[in-house]
PDB file of C-alpha atoms in Angstrom:
ATOM      1  CA  MET A 113     -34.836  -7.803 -28.965  1.00  0.00           C
ATOM      2  CA  GLY A 114     -32.378  -5.134 -27.720  1.00  0.00           C
ATOM      3  CA  GLU A 115     -33.911  -5.293 -24.223  1.00  0.00           C
ATOM      4  CA  THR A 116     -33.503  -9.090 -24.149  1.00  0.00           C
ATOM      5  CA  GLU A 117     -29.879  -8.853 -25.262  1.00  0.00           C
ATOM      6  CA  SER A 118     -29.004  -6.269 -22.589  1.00  0.00           C
ATOM      7  CA  LYS A 119     -30.734  -8.407 -19.949  1.00  0.00           C
ATOM      8  CA  GLU A 120     -28.721 -11.459 -21.051  1.00  0.00           C
ATOM      9  CA  ASN A 121     -25.501  -9.430 -20.853  1.00  0.00           C
ATOM     10  CA  VAL A 122     -26.282  -8.411 -17.261  1.00  0.00           C
ATOM     11  CA  ASP A 123     -27.148 -12.017 -16.370  1.00  0.00           C
ATOM     12  CA  SER A 124     -23.956 -13.284 -18.015  1.00  0.00           C
ATOM     13  CA  ILE A 125     -21.650 -11.332 -15.682  1.00  0.00           C
ATOM     14  CA  PRO A 126     -19.974 -14.057 -13.594  1.00  0.00           C
ATOM     15  CA  PHE A 127     -20.698 -14.115  -9.869  1.00  0.00           C
ATOM     16  CA  ILE A 128     -17.076 -15.039  -9.080  1.00  0.00           C
ATOM     17  CA  ASN A 129     -14.648 -12.840 -11.024  1.00  0.00           C
ATOM     18  CA  ASP A 130     -11.388 -13.994  -9.419  1.00  0.00           C
ATOM     19  CA  GLU A 131      -9.881 -16.965 -11.310  1.00  0.00           C
ATOM     20  CA  LYS A 132      -8.348 -18.544  -8.194  1.00  0.00           C
ATOM     21  CA  LYS A 133     -11.618 -18.364  -6.260  1.00  0.00           C
ATOM     22  CA  ALA A 134     -13.485 -19.709  -9.275  1.00  0.00           C
ATOM     23  CA  LEU A 135     -11.069 -22.651  -9.499  1.00  0.00           C
ATOM     24  CA  ILE A 136     -11.459 -23.424  -5.781  1.00  0.00           C
ATOM     25  CA  VAL A 137     -15.269 -23.268  -5.958  1.00  0.00           C
ATOM     26  CA  ARG A 138     -15.331 -25.409  -9.114  1.00  0.00           C
ATOM     27  CA  SER A 139     -12.920 -27.932  -7.540  1.00  0.00           C
ATOM     28  CA  ILE A 140     -15.102 -28.278  -4.436  1.00  0.00           C
ATOM     29  CA  GLY A 141     -18.100 -28.861  -6.719  1.00  0.00           C
ATOM     30  CA  ILE A 142     -16.208 -31.537  -8.664  1.00  0.00           C
ATOM     31  CA  LEU A 143     -15.134 -33.198  -5.391  1.00  0.00           C
ATOM     32  CA  ILE A 144     -18.755 -33.279  -4.185  1.00  0.00           C
ATOM     33  CA  LEU A 145     -19.831 -34.715  -7.544  1.00  0.00           C
ATOM     34  CA  ILE A 146     -17.148 -37.437  -7.304  1.00  0.00           C
ATOM     35  CA  ILE A 147     -18.353 -38.318  -3.786  1.00  0.00           C
ATOM     36  CA  VAL A 148     -21.938 -38.492  -5.088  1.00  0.00           C
ATOM     37  CA  ILE A 149     -20.859 -40.788  -7.958  1.00  0.00           C
ATOM     38  CA  VAL A 150     -18.934 -43.049  -5.548  1.00  0.00           C
ATOM     39  CA  GLN A 151     -22.030 -43.163  -3.318  1.00  0.00           C
ATOM     40  CA  ASP A 152     -24.090 -44.068  -6.407  1.00  0.00           C
ATOM     41  CA  VAL A 153     -21.845 -47.036  -7.108  1.00  0.00           C
ATOM     42  CA  ILE A 154     -21.855 -48.150  -3.448  1.00  0.00           C
ATOM     43  CA  PHE A 155     -25.653 -47.872  -3.213  1.00  0.00           C
ATOM     44  CA  ILE A 156     -26.090 -49.826  -6.449  1.00  0.00           C
ATOM     45  CA  LEU A 157     -23.609 -52.559  -5.412  1.00  0.00           C
ATOM     46  CA  THR A 158     -25.167 -52.918  -1.949  1.00  0.00           C
ATOM     47  CA  ASP A 159     -28.706 -52.854  -3.365  1.00  0.00           C
ATOM     48  CA  LYS A 160     -29.683 -49.639  -1.547  1.00  0.00           C
ATOM     49  CA  ILE A 161     -31.014 -47.945  -4.669  1.00  0.00           C
ATOM     50  CA  ASP A 162     -33.792 -46.216  -2.679  1.00  0.00           C
ATOM     51  CA  SER A 163     -31.097 -44.040  -1.070  1.00  0.00           C
ATOM     52  CA  LEU A 164     -30.466 -42.457  -4.481  1.00  0.00           C
ATOM     53  CA  LEU A 165     -33.992 -41.042  -4.388  1.00  0.00           C
ATOM     54  CA  TYR A 166     -33.707 -39.236  -1.057  1.00  0.00           C
ATOM     55  CA  THR A 167     -34.005 -35.451  -0.963  1.00  0.00           C
ATOM     56  CA  THR A 168     -30.655 -35.217   0.860  1.00  0.00           C
ATOM     57  CA  PHE A 169     -28.887 -37.101  -1.928  1.00  0.00           C
ATOM     58  CA  LEU A 170     -30.572 -35.009  -4.650  1.00  0.00           C
ATOM     59  CA  THR A 171     -29.700 -31.764  -2.851  1.00  0.00           C
ATOM     60  CA  THR A 172     -26.054 -32.827  -2.429  1.00  0.00           C
ATOM     61  CA  LEU A 173     -25.899 -33.461  -6.184  1.00  0.00           C
ATOM     62  CA  LEU A 174     -27.447 -30.028  -6.859  1.00  0.00           C
ATOM     63  CA  ILE A 175     -24.949 -28.354  -4.497  1.00  0.00           C
ATOM     64  CA  GLY A 176     -22.051 -29.949  -6.397  1.00  0.00           C
ATOM     65  CA  LEU A 177     -23.447 -28.744  -9.730  1.00  0.00           C
ATOM     66  CA  THR A 178     -24.158 -25.255  -8.329  1.00  0.00           C
ATOM     67  CA  LEU A 179     -20.520 -24.971  -7.246  1.00  0.00           C
ATOM     68  CA  ILE A 180     -19.233 -26.279 -10.590  1.00  0.00           C
ATOM     69  CA  TYR A 181     -21.277 -23.554 -12.304  1.00  0.00           C
ATOM     70  CA  GLN A 182     -19.995 -21.062  -9.668  1.00  0.00           C
ATOM     71  CA  PHE A 183     -23.455 -19.729  -8.746  1.00  0.00           C
ATOM     72  CA  ASP A 184     -23.993 -18.470 -12.323  1.00  0.00           C
ATOM     73  CA  SER A 185     -26.864 -20.851 -13.126  1.00  0.00           C
ATOM     74  CA  VAL A 186     -30.145 -19.354 -11.890  1.00  0.00           C
ATOM     75  CA  PHE A 187     -31.770 -22.739 -12.548  1.00  0.00           C
ATOM     76  CA  LEU A 188     -29.385 -24.553 -10.173  1.00  0.00           C
ATOM     77  CA  ASN A 189     -29.386 -21.714  -7.622  1.00  0.00           C
ATOM     78  CA  THR A 190     -33.179 -21.810  -7.498  1.00  0.00           C
ATOM     79  CA  LEU A 191     -33.645 -25.581  -7.383  1.00  0.00           C
ATOM     80  CA  THR A 192     -30.887 -26.008  -4.783  1.00  0.00           C
ATOM     81  CA  SER A 193     -32.204 -23.297  -2.453  1.00  0.00           C
ATOM     82  CA  LEU A 194     -35.913 -24.111  -2.537  1.00  0.00           C
ATOM     83  CA  THR A 195     -35.851 -26.677   0.297  1.00  0.00           C
ATOM     84  CA  PHE A 196     -33.727 -24.590   2.684  1.00  0.00           C
ATOM     85  CA  MET A 197     -36.400 -24.318   5.395  1.00  0.00           C
ATOM     86  CA  GLY A 198     -36.984 -28.057   5.279  1.00  0.00           C
ATOM     87  CA  PHE A 199     -33.290 -28.750   5.821  1.00  0.00           C
ATOM     88  CA  ILE A 200     -33.143 -26.267   8.707  1.00  0.00           C
ATOM     89  CA  HIS A 201     -36.072 -28.070  10.365  1.00  0.00           C
ATOM     90  CA  ILE A 202     -34.658 -31.561   9.710  1.00  0.00           C
ATOM     91  CA  SER A 203     -31.259 -30.510  11.136  1.00  0.00           C
ATOM     92  CA  ILE A 204     -32.938 -29.360  14.344  1.00  0.00           C
ATOM     93  CA  LEU A 205     -35.154 -32.462  14.550  1.00  0.00           C
ATOM     94  CA  PHE A 206     -32.086 -34.714  14.216  1.00  0.00           C
ATOM     95  CA  ILE A 207     -30.511 -33.296  17.412  1.00  0.00           C
ATOM     96  CA  PRO A 208     -32.609 -35.242  19.983  1.00  0.00           C
ATOM     97  CA  VAL A 209     -32.174 -38.579  18.141  1.00  0.00           C
ATOM     98  CA  ALA A 210     -28.437 -38.187  17.417  1.00  0.00           C
ATOM     99  CA  LYS A 211     -27.161 -40.684  19.959  1.00  0.00           C
ATOM    100  CA  SER A 212     -24.320 -42.108  17.864  1.00  0.00           C
ATOM    101  CA  ILE A 213     -21.419 -40.646  15.883  1.00  0.00           C
ATOM    102  CA  GLU A 214     -23.124 -41.825  12.681  1.00  0.00           C
ATOM    103  CA  LYS A 215     -26.329 -39.925  13.536  1.00  0.00           C
ATOM    104  CA  VAL A 216     -24.373 -36.812  14.534  1.00  0.00           C
ATOM    105  CA  LEU A 217     -22.266 -36.805  11.344  1.00  0.00           C
ATOM    106  CA  GLY A 218     -24.836 -38.152   8.867  1.00  0.00           C
ATOM    107  CA  GLY A 219     -27.807 -36.493  10.504  1.00  0.00           C
ATOM    108  CA  VAL A 220     -27.173 -33.245  12.335  1.00  0.00           C
ATOM    109  CA  ILE A 221     -23.904 -32.091  10.725  1.00  0.00           C
ATOM    110  CA  TYR A 222     -24.593 -33.258   7.150  1.00  0.00           C
ATOM    111  CA  HIS A 223     -28.087 -31.748   7.035  1.00  0.00           C
ATOM    112  CA  SER A 224     -26.893 -28.574   8.780  1.00  0.00           C
ATOM    113  CA  LEU A 225     -24.164 -28.091   6.153  1.00  0.00           C
ATOM    114  CA  ILE A 226     -26.773 -28.450   3.408  1.00  0.00           C
ATOM    115  CA  ALA A 227     -29.037 -25.940   5.204  1.00  0.00           C
ATOM    116  CA  ILE A 228     -26.138 -23.481   5.598  1.00  0.00           C
ATOM    117  CA  PHE A 229     -25.232 -23.732   1.898  1.00  0.00           C
ATOM    118  CA  GLN A 230     -28.870 -23.259   0.890  1.00  0.00           C
ATOM    119  CA  SER A 231     -29.211 -20.297   3.259  1.00  0.00           C
ATOM    120  CA  ILE A 232     -26.192 -18.660   1.625  1.00  0.00           C
ATOM    121  CA  LEU A 233     -27.924 -19.031  -1.758  1.00  0.00           C
ATOM    122  CA  VAL A 234     -31.096 -17.511  -0.338  1.00  0.00           C
ATOM    123  CA  PHE A 235     -29.664 -14.657   1.743  1.00  0.00           C
ATOM    124  CA  HIS A 236     -26.724 -13.578  -0.414  1.00  0.00           C
ATOM    125  CA  LYS A 237     -27.684 -10.263  -1.968  1.00  0.00           C
ATOM    126  CA  LYS A 238     -25.920 -10.939  -5.279  1.00  0.00           C
ATOM    127  CA  ILE A 239     -26.799 -14.572  -6.033  1.00  0.00           C
ATOM    128  CA  LYS A 240     -29.636 -14.667  -8.553  1.00  0.00           C
ATOM    129  CA  ILE A 241     -32.742 -16.804  -8.272  1.00  0.00           C
ATOM    130  CA  SER A 242     -35.379 -17.195 -10.992  1.00  0.00           C
ATOM    131  CA  LYS A 243     -39.082 -16.689 -10.333  1.00  0.00           C
ATOM    132  CA  LYS A 244     -39.904 -19.008 -13.241  1.00  0.00           C
ATOM    133  CA  TYR A 245     -37.754 -21.771 -11.748  1.00  0.00           C
ATOM    134  CA  LEU A 246     -39.220 -21.127  -8.287  1.00  0.00           C
ATOM    135  CA  LEU A 247     -42.591 -22.138  -9.694  1.00  0.00           C
ATOM    136  CA  TRP A 248     -41.241 -25.116 -11.655  1.00  0.00           C
ATOM    137  CA  GLY A 249     -39.015 -26.126  -8.736  1.00  0.00           C
ATOM    138  CA  PHE A 250     -42.030 -26.053  -6.432  1.00  0.00           C
ATOM    139  CA  VAL A 251     -43.951 -28.366  -8.788  1.00  0.00           C
ATOM    140  CA  PHE A 252     -40.878 -30.619  -9.162  1.00  0.00           C
ATOM    141  CA  TYR A 253     -40.433 -31.004  -5.395  1.00  0.00           C
ATOM    142  CA  LEU A 254     -44.137 -31.730  -4.873  1.00  0.00           C
ATOM    143  CA  ALA A 255     -43.896 -34.531  -7.429  1.00  0.00           C
ATOM    144  CA  PHE A 256     -40.556 -35.738  -6.023  1.00  0.00           C
ATOM    145  CA  PHE A 257     -41.790 -35.848  -2.412  1.00  0.00           C
ATOM    146  CA  ASN A 258     -44.969 -37.667  -3.387  1.00  0.00           C
ATOM    147  CA  GLY A 259     -43.350 -40.068  -5.836  1.00  0.00           C
ATOM    148  CA  TYR A 260     -39.878 -40.927  -4.538  1.00  0.00           C
ATOM    149  CA  ASP A 261     -38.826 -39.700  -1.103  1.00  0.00           C
ATOM    150  CA  THR A 262     -41.388 -40.617   1.539  1.00  0.00           C
ATOM    151  CA  PHE A 263     -42.787 -38.680   4.455  1.00  0.00           C
ATOM    152  CA  ALA A 264     -42.957 -41.890   6.504  1.00  0.00           C
ATOM    153  CA  ARG A 265     -39.163 -42.194   6.146  1.00  0.00           C
ATOM    154  CA  TRP A 266     -38.719 -38.583   7.298  1.00  0.00           C
ATOM    155  CA  ASN A 267     -40.815 -39.311  10.412  1.00  0.00           C
ATOM    156  CA  GLU A 268     -38.849 -42.469  11.132  1.00  0.00           C
ATOM    157  CA  ILE A 269     -35.329 -41.006  10.817  1.00  0.00           C
ATOM    158  CA  VAL A 270     -36.059 -38.158  13.235  1.00  0.00           C
ATOM    159  CA  GLY A 271     -38.151 -40.257  15.620  1.00  0.00           C
ATOM    160  CA  LEU A 272     -41.473 -38.531  14.965  1.00  0.00           C
ATOM    161  CA  ASN A 273     -43.274 -41.645  13.712  1.00  0.00           C
ATOM    162  CA  ILE A 274     -44.692 -42.310  17.209  1.00  0.00           C
ATOM    163  CA  LEU A 275     -45.819 -38.699  17.687  1.00  0.00           C
ATOM    164  CA  ILE A 276     -47.356 -37.541  14.406  1.00  0.00           C
ATOM    165  CA  SER A 277     -48.880 -39.114  11.332  1.00  0.00           C
ATOM    166  CA  THR A 278     -47.340 -39.249   7.889  1.00  0.00           C
ATOM    167  CA  LYS A 279     -50.222 -37.050   6.681  1.00  0.00           C
ATOM    168  CA  SER A 280     -49.252 -34.362   9.216  1.00  0.00           C
ATOM    169  CA  THR A 281     -45.643 -34.411   7.992  1.00  0.00           C
ATOM    170  CA  GLN A 282     -46.842 -34.252   4.389  1.00  0.00           C
ATOM    171  CA  THR A 283     -49.019 -31.210   5.158  1.00  0.00           C
ATOM    172  CA  TYR A 284     -46.227 -29.533   7.115  1.00  0.00           C
ATOM    173  CA  ALA A 285     -43.726 -30.139   4.273  1.00  0.00           C
ATOM    174  CA  PHE A 286     -46.185 -28.744   1.724  1.00  0.00           C
ATOM    175  CA  TYR A 287     -46.672 -25.484   3.639  1.00  0.00           C
ATOM    176  CA  THR A 288     -42.953 -25.219   4.427  1.00  0.00           C
ATOM    177  CA  LEU A 289     -42.212 -25.486   0.702  1.00  0.00           C
ATOM    178  CA  ILE A 290     -44.815 -22.811  -0.095  1.00  0.00           C
ATOM    179  CA  PHE A 291     -43.421 -20.515   2.599  1.00  0.00           C
ATOM    180  CA  SER A 292     -39.847 -21.110   1.341  1.00  0.00           C
ATOM    181  CA  ALA A 293     -40.788 -20.229  -2.242  1.00  0.00           C
ATOM    182  CA  VAL A 294     -42.712 -17.097  -1.219  1.00  0.00           C
ATOM    183  CA  PHE A 295     -39.950 -15.975   1.147  1.00  0.00           C
ATOM    184  CA  ILE A 296     -37.208 -16.490  -1.485  1.00  0.00           C
ATOM    185  CA  TYR A 297     -39.281 -14.635  -4.086  1.00  0.00           C
ATOM    186  CA  HIS A 298     -39.845 -11.564  -1.894  1.00  0.00           C
ATOM    187  CA  TYR A 299     -36.334 -11.500  -0.435  1.00  0.00           C
ATOM    188  CA  LYS A 300     -34.618 -11.714  -3.831  1.00  0.00           C
ATOM    189  CA  LYS A 301     -37.071  -9.206  -5.320  1.00  0.00           C
ATOM    190  CA  LYS A 302     -36.258  -6.757  -2.512  1.00  0.00           C
ATOM    191  CA  TYR A 303     -32.539  -6.876  -3.396  1.00  0.00           C
ATOM    192  CA  ASN A 304     -33.187  -6.876  -7.158  1.00  0.00           C
ATOM    193  CA  VAL A 305     -31.609 -10.287  -7.789  1.00  0.00           C
ATOM    194  CA  LEU A 306     -34.754 -12.016  -8.975  1.00  0.00           C
ATOM    195  CA  ALA A 307     -34.352 -13.128 -12.585  1.00  0.00           C
ATOM    196  CA  GLU A 308     -37.258 -14.017 -14.866  1.00  0.00           C
TER     197      GLU A 308
END
């Protein structure tokens, strides 16, 4: 019991100690959440409900919540960071097909910003990630990719649908997710910021 209490006390030390910085980070998170809610309403009113089930939309929501909780939630840190390699790859794959301002902003830049945020979560030597949530997050994303967001859509938006099959993308995504989880686990363990 005493060991658990001392562990909780260490985990309860806030990542951001400065009140002004905490307010700025929280405000950015709230702003992102407001944008996500406005997008929700627009998607519902324009009957584009499928867009609410895209990995990009889910990750944007998780980023907003991670900022609101100021990186103190190992659950949110873990779930938000788990797809970082996928977003790095998607950002790169968007470059050749970004022939309009919309594709540059909504494709390359938007996905790159997500990848950068996720990479900060992964590579920062003081932001905690949970090994328990790495496992559960892995299972969650497998179910999410196979049940809601589609690999055929991924191929189509980056122009790979004429080059590779949906099955190839599915296999690639599966191994990328495994590699991401294993990499995060070992990296965070090395710097002693891997929570239970």
